Short mmCIF file of C-alpha atoms and ligand atoms in Angstrom, two decimals:
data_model
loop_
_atom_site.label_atom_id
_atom_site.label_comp_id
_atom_site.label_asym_id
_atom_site.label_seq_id
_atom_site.Cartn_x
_atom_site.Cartn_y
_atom_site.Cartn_z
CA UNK A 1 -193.45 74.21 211.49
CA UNK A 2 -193.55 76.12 214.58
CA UNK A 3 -195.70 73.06 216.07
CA UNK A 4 -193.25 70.48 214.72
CA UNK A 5 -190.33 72.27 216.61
CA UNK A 6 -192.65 71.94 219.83
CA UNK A 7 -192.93 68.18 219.33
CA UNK A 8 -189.42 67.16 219.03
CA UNK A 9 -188.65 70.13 221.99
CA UNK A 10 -191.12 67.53 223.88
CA UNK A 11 -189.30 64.84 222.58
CA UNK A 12 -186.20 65.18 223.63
CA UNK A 13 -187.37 66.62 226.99
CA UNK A 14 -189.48 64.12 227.53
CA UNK A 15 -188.53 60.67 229.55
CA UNK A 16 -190.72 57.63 228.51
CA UNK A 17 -190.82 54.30 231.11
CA UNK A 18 -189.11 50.99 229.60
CA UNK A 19 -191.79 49.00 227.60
CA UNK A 20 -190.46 46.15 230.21
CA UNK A 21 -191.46 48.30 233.18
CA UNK A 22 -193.68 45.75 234.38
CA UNK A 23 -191.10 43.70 234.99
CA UNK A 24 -189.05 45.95 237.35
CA UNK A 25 -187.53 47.90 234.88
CA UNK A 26 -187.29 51.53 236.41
CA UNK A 27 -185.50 52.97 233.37
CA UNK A 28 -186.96 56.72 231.75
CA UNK A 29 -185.55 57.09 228.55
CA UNK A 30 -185.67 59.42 225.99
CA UNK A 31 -187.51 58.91 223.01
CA UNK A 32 -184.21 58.29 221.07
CA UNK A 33 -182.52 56.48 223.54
CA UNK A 34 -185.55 53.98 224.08
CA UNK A 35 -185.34 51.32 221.01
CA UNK A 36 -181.51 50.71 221.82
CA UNK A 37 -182.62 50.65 225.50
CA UNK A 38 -184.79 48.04 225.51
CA UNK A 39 -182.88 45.77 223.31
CA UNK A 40 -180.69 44.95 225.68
CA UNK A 41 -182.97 45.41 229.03
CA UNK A 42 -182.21 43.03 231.33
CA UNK A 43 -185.82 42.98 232.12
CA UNK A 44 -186.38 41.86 228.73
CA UNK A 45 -187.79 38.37 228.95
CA UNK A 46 -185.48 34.98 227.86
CA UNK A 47 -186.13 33.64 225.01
CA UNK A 48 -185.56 29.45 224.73
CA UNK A 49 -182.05 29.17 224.01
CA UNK A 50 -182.57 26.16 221.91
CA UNK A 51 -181.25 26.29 218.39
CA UNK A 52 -183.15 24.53 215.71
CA UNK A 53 -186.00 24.31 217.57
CA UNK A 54 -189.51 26.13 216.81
CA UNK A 55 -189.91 26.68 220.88
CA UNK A 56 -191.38 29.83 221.00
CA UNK A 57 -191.34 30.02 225.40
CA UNK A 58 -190.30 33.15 226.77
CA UNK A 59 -189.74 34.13 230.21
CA UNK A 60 -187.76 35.31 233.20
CA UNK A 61 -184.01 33.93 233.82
CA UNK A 62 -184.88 32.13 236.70
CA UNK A 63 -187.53 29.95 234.47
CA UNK A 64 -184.79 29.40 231.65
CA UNK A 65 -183.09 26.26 233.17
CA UNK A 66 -186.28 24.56 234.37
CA UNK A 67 -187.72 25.17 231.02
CA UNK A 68 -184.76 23.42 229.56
CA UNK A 69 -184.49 20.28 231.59
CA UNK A 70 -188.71 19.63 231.09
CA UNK A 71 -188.97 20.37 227.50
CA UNK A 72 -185.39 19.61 226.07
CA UNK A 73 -185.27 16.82 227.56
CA UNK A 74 -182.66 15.21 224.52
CA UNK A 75 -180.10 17.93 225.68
CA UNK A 76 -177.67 16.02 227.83
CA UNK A 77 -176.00 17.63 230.84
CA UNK A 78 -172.15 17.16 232.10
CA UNK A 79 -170.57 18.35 235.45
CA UNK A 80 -167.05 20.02 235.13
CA UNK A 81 -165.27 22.70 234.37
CA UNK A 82 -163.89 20.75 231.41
CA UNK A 83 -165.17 17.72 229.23
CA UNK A 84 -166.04 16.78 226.02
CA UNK A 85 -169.11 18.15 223.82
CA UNK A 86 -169.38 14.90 221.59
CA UNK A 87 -171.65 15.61 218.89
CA UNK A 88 -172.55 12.46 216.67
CA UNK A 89 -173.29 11.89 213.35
CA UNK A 90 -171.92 15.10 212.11
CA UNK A 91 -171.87 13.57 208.42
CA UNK A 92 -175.37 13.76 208.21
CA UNK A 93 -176.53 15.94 205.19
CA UNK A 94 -178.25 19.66 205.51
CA UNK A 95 -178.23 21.72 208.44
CA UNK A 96 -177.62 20.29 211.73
CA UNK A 97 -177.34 21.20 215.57
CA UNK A 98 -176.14 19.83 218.13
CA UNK A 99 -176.60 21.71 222.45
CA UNK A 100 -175.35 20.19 225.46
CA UNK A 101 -175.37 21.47 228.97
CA UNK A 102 -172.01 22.13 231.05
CA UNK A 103 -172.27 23.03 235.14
CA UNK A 104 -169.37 24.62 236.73
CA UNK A 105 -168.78 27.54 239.12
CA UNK A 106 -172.23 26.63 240.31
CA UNK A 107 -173.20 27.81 236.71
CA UNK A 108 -174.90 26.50 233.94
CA UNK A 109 -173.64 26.74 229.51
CA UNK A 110 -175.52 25.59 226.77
CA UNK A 111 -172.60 24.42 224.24
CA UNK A 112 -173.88 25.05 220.84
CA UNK A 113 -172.34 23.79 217.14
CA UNK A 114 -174.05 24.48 214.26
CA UNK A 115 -173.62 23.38 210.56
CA UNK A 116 -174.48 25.65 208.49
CA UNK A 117 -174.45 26.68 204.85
CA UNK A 118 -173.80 30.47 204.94
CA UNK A 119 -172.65 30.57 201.65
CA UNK A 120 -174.33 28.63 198.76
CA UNK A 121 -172.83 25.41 198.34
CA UNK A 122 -170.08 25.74 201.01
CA UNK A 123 -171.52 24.08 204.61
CA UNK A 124 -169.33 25.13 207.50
CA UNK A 125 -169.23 23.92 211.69
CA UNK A 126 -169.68 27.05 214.11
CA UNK A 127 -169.19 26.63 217.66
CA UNK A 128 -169.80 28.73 220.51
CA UNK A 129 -170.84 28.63 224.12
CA UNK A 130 -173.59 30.68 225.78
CA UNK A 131 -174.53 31.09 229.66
CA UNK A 132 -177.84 31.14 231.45
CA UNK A 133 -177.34 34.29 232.68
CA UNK A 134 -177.45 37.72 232.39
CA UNK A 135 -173.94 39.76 229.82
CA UNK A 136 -172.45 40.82 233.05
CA UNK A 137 -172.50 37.86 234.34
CA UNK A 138 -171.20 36.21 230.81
CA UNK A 139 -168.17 38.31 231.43
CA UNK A 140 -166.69 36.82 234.26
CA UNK A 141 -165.93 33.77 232.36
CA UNK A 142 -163.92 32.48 229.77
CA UNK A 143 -164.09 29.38 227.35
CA UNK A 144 -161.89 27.74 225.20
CA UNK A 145 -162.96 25.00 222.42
CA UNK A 146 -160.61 22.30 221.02
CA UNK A 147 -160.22 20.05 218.46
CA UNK A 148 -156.88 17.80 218.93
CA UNK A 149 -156.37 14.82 216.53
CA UNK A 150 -153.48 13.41 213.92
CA UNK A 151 -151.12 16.02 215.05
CA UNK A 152 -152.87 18.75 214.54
CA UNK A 153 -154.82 21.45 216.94
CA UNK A 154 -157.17 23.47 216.53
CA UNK A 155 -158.58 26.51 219.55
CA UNK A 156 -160.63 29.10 220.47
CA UNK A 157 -160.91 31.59 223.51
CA UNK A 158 -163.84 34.23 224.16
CA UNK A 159 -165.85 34.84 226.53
CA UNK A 160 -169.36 33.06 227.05
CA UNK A 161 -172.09 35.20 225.49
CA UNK A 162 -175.42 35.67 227.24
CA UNK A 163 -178.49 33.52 226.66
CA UNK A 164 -180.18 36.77 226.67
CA UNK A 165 -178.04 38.32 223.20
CA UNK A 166 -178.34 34.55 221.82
CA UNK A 167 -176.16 32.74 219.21
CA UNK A 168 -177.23 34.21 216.03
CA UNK A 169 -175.31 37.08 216.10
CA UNK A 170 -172.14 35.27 216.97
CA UNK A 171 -172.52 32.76 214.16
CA UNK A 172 -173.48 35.42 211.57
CA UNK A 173 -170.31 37.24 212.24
CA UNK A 174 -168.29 34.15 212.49
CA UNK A 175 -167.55 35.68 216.21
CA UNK A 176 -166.94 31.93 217.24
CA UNK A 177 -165.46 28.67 216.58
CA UNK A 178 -165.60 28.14 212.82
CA UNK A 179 -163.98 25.20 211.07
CA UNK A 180 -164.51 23.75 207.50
CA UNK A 181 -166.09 20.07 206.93
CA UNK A 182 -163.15 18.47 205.84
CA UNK A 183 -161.69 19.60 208.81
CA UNK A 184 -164.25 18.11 211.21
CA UNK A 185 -164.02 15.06 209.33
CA UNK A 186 -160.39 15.02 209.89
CA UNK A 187 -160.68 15.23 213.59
CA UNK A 188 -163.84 12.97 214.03
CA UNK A 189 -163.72 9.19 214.27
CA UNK A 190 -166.54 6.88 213.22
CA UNK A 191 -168.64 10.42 212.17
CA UNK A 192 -168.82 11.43 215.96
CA UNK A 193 -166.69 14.68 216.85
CA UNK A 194 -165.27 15.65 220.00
CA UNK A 195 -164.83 19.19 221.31
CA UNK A 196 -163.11 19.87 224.04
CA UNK A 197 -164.77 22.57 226.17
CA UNK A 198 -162.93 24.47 228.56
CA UNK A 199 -164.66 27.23 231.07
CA UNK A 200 -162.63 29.20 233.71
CA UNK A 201 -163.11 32.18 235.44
CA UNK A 202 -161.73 35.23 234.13
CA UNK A 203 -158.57 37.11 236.02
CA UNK A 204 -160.11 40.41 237.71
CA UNK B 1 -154.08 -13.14 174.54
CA UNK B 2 -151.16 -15.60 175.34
CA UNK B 3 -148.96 -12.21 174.20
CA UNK B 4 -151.04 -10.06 176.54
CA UNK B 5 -150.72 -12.47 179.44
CA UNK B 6 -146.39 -12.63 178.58
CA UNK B 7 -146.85 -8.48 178.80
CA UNK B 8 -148.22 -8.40 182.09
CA UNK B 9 -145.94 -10.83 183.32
CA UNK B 10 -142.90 -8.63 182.25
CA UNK B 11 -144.60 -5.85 183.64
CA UNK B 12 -145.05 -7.39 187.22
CA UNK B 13 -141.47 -8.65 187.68
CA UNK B 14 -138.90 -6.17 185.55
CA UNK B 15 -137.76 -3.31 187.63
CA UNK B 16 -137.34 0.66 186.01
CA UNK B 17 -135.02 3.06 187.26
CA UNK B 18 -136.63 6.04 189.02
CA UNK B 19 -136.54 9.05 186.32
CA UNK B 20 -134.27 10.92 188.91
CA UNK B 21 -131.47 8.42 188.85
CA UNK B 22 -129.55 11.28 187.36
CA UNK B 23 -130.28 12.74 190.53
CA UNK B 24 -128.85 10.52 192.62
CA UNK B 25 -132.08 8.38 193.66
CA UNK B 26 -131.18 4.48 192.90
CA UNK B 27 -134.89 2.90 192.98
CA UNK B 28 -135.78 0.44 190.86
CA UNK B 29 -139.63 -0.07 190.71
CA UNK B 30 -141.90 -1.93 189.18
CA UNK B 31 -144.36 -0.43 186.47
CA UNK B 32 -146.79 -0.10 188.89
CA UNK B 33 -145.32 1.55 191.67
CA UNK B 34 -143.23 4.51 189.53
CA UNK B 35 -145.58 7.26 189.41
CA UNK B 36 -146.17 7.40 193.26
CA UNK B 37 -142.38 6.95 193.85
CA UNK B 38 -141.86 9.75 191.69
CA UNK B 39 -144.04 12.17 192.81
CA UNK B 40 -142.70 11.54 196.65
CA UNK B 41 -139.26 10.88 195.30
CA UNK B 42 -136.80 12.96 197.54
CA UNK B 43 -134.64 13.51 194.04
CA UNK B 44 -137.17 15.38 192.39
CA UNK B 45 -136.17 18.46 192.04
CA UNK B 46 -137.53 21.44 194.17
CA UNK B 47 -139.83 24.12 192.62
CA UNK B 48 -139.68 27.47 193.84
CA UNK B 49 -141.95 27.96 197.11
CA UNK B 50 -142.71 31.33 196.96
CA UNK B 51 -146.90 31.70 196.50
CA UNK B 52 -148.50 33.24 193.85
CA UNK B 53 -145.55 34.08 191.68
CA UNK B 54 -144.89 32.94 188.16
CA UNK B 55 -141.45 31.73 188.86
CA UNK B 56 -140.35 28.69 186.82
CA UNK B 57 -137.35 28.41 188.68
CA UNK B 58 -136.44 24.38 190.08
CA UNK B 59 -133.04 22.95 191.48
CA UNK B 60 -131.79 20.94 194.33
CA UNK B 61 -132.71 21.61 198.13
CA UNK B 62 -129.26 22.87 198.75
CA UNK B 63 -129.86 25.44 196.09
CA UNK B 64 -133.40 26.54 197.31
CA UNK B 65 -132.02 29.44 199.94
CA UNK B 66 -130.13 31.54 197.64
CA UNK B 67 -132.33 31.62 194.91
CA UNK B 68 -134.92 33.17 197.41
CA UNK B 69 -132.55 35.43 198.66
CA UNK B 70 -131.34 36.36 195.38
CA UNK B 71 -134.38 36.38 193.28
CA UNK B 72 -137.63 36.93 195.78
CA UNK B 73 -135.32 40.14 197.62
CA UNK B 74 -139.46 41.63 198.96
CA UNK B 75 -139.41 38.15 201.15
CA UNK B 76 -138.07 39.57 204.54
CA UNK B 77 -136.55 37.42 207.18
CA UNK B 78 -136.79 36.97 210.85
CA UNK B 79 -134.88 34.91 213.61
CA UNK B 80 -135.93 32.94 216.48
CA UNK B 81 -138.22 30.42 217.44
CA UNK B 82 -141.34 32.81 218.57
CA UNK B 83 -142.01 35.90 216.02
CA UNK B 84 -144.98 37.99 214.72
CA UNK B 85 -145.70 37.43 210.80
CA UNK B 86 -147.05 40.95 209.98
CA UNK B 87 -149.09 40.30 207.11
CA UNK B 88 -149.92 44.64 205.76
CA UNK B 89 -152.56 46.00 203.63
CA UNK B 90 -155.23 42.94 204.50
CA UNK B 91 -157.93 44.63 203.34
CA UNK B 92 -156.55 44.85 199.84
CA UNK B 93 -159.72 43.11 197.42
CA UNK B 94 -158.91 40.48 195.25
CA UNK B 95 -156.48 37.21 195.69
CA UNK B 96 -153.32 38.05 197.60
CA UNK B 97 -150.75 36.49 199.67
CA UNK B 98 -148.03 37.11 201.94
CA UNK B 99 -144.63 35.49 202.22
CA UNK B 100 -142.11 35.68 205.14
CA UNK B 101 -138.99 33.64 206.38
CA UNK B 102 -138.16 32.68 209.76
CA UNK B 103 -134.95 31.35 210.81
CA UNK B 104 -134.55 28.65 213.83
CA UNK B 105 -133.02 25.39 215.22
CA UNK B 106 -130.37 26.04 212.12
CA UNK B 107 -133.26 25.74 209.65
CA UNK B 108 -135.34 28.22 207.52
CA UNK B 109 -138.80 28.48 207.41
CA UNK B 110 -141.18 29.82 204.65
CA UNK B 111 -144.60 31.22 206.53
CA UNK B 112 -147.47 31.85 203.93
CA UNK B 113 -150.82 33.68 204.37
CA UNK B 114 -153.19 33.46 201.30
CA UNK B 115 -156.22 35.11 200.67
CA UNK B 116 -158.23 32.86 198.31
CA UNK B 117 -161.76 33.00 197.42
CA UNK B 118 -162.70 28.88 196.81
CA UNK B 119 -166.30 29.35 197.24
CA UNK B 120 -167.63 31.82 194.89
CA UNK B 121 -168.54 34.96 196.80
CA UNK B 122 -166.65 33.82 199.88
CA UNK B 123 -163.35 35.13 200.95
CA UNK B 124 -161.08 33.41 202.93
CA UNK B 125 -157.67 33.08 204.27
CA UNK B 126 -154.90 30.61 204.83
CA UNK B 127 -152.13 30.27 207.07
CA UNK B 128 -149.35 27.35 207.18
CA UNK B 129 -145.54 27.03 207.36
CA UNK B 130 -143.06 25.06 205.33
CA UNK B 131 -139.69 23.65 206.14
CA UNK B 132 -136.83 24.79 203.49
CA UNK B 133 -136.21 21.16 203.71
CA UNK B 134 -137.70 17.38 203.48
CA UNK B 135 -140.63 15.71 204.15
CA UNK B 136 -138.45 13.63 206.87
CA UNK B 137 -136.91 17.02 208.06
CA UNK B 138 -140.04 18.31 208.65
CA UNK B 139 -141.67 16.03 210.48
CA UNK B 140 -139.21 16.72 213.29
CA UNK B 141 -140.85 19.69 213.33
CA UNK B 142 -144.61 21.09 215.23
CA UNK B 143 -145.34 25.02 214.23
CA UNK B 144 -148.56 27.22 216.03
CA UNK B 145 -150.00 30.35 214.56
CA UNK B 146 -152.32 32.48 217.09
CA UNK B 147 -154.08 35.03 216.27
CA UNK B 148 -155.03 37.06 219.57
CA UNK B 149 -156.92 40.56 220.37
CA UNK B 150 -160.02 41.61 222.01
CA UNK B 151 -160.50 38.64 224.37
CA UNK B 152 -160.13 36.10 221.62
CA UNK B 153 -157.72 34.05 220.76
CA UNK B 154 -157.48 31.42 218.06
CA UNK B 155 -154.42 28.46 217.87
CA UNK B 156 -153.32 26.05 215.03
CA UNK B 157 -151.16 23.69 215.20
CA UNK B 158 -149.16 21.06 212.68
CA UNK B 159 -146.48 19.69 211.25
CA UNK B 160 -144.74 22.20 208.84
CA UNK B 161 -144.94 21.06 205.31
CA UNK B 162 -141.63 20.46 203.30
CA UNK B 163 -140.99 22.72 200.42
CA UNK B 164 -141.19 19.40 198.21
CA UNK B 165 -144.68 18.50 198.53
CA UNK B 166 -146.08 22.76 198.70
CA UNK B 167 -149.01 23.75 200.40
CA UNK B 168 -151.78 23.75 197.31
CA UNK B 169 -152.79 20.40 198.75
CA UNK B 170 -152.62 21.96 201.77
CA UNK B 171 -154.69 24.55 201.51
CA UNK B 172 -156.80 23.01 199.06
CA UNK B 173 -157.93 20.32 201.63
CA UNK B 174 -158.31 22.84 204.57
CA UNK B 175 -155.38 21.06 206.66
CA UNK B 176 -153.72 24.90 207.70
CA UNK B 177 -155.58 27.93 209.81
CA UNK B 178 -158.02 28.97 207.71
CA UNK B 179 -160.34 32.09 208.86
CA UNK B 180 -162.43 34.40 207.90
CA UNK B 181 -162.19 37.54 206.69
CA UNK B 182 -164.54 39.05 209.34
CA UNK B 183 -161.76 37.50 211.76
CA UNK B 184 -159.22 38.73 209.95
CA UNK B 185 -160.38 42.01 210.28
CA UNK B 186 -161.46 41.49 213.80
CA UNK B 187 -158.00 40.49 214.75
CA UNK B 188 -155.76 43.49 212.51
CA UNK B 189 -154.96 46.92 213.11
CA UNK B 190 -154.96 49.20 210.66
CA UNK B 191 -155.04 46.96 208.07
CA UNK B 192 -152.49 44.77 209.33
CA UNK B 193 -152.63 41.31 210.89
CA UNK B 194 -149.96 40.26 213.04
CA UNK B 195 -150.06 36.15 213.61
CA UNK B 196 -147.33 34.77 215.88
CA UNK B 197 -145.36 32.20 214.79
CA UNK B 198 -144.09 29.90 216.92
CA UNK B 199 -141.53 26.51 216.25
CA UNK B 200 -140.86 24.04 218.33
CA UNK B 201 -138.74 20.66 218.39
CA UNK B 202 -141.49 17.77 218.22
CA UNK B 203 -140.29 15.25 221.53
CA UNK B 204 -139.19 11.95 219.68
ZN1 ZN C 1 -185.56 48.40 230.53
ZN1 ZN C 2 -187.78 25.75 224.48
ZN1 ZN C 3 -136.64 8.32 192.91
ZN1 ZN C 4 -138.58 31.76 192.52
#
């Protein structure tokens, strides 16, 4: 006992590096502190920000887009701070994703929608936007997503999330664009669906 | 078969009075045609539009108004073109659904929020408006619910529904805001979701 109560006095006395030192991390955490820590590290390496795909590159934020434009080379880019994600053949059966890039503010997204069937037997559309960067970074910006068609409108506003934090978490907790397939049918013509994607900066 | 032939021959050229000419509605349609007149027939009487009650009450438009006011006394009003439906207690399990009235452009509005469950395990909810009115009323009509808070904001918009055709159909087929209860929750405070309302004039 009395040598247990000397370990965790060295624990939480003691400061361990970042397991992402190496990569110019110069955080010293505490033992408790260090799981959370490097979670979100910003020296933590990029994952591909592909969805769907089995990619399993990692690496540093600066190798992200080059990664993108040699080995995704079906993922189309578009210049502007708004245009159209126009995602085709969303009547296609089982689960389905469609990415496209958008460059603005000298800045590169990676629009993602997703079909998805979260709950048995009930497929929904989830649609959210993500930019190469780092969260800070994420948080200067702002997008919106909308579906117009047949008098009706349909839109969402958040800001970007990091490629770093991903997309999973966003869909999971339906912190995104999420719209029912009869819906997207209703706004879709000839199976292909336009979203309207809007990025601006955010007011200081 | 000459006798079946002479039948169908009737059939295709006598003309039936709608079964609201008592009403007032002076159609005369052919075999054919009646049931879709009648179910779209402006002389039909109304039902009673408030959601998830067991009221049997029907009766002309003109009569609608009071018996709300009269015999649904927990439906509270509001007046002007932009207000907050504060929908309480959202966290309540089970089916629910709130009911509120807003008053504009000399016409009353029902706005409904229903918390169904459609897919089994999978709670939802449901947002649309109805005009105390027609179909042809309504249309002169456009209506946006937004739901806004922590640097997300989420739009609908549509033509209200008349009290004569409901909103089962409505929300059966998706065509309203539907979200989910994560977002709900996201969105509230305390329990209690506040959507605003806004009507508008659509230009002719
Ligand atoms: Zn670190
Ligand atoms: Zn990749
Ligand atoms: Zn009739
Ligand atoms: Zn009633």
């Amino acid at each position: 006992n009395i040598r247990n109560l000397a370990m965790e006095k060295v624990a939480t006395t003691i400061f361990f590096p970042c397991r992402y030192s190496q990569n110019g991390c110069h955080q010293r955490l505490l033992h408790t502190e260090k799981t959370e820590h490097e979670e979100t590290c910003e020296y933590r390496p990029y994952q591909c920000p592909c969805p769907g795909t089995v990619c399993k590159w990692h690496g540093p934020l600066e190798a992200v887009l080059q990664h993108l434009t040699t080995q995704h080379k079906s993922v189309t880019s578009l210049q502007g701070e708004d245009i159209v994600f126009l995602a085709t053949d969303i009547h296609l059966p089982g689960a389905c994703d469609w990415v496209m890039m958008q460059t603005c503010f000298g800045c590169n997204f990676l629009l993602v929608l997703e079909k998805q069937e979260k709950h048995e037997g009930h497929q929904q559309f989830f649609a959210v936007v993500q930019l190469i960067g780092t969260r800070k970074q994420a948080e200067q910006f702002q997008y919106r997503l909308e579906l117009n068609g047949h008098g009706r409108r349909m839109l969402w506003e958040a800001t970007p999330r990091s490629i770093h934090e991903g997309v999973t978490a966003a869909i999971q907790n339906n912190d995104c664009l999420v719209f029912e397939t009869s819906m997207a049918h209703m706004f879709s013509e000839n199976g292909n669906l336009g979203i309207n994607v809007t990025i601006s900066k955010r007011r200081p």
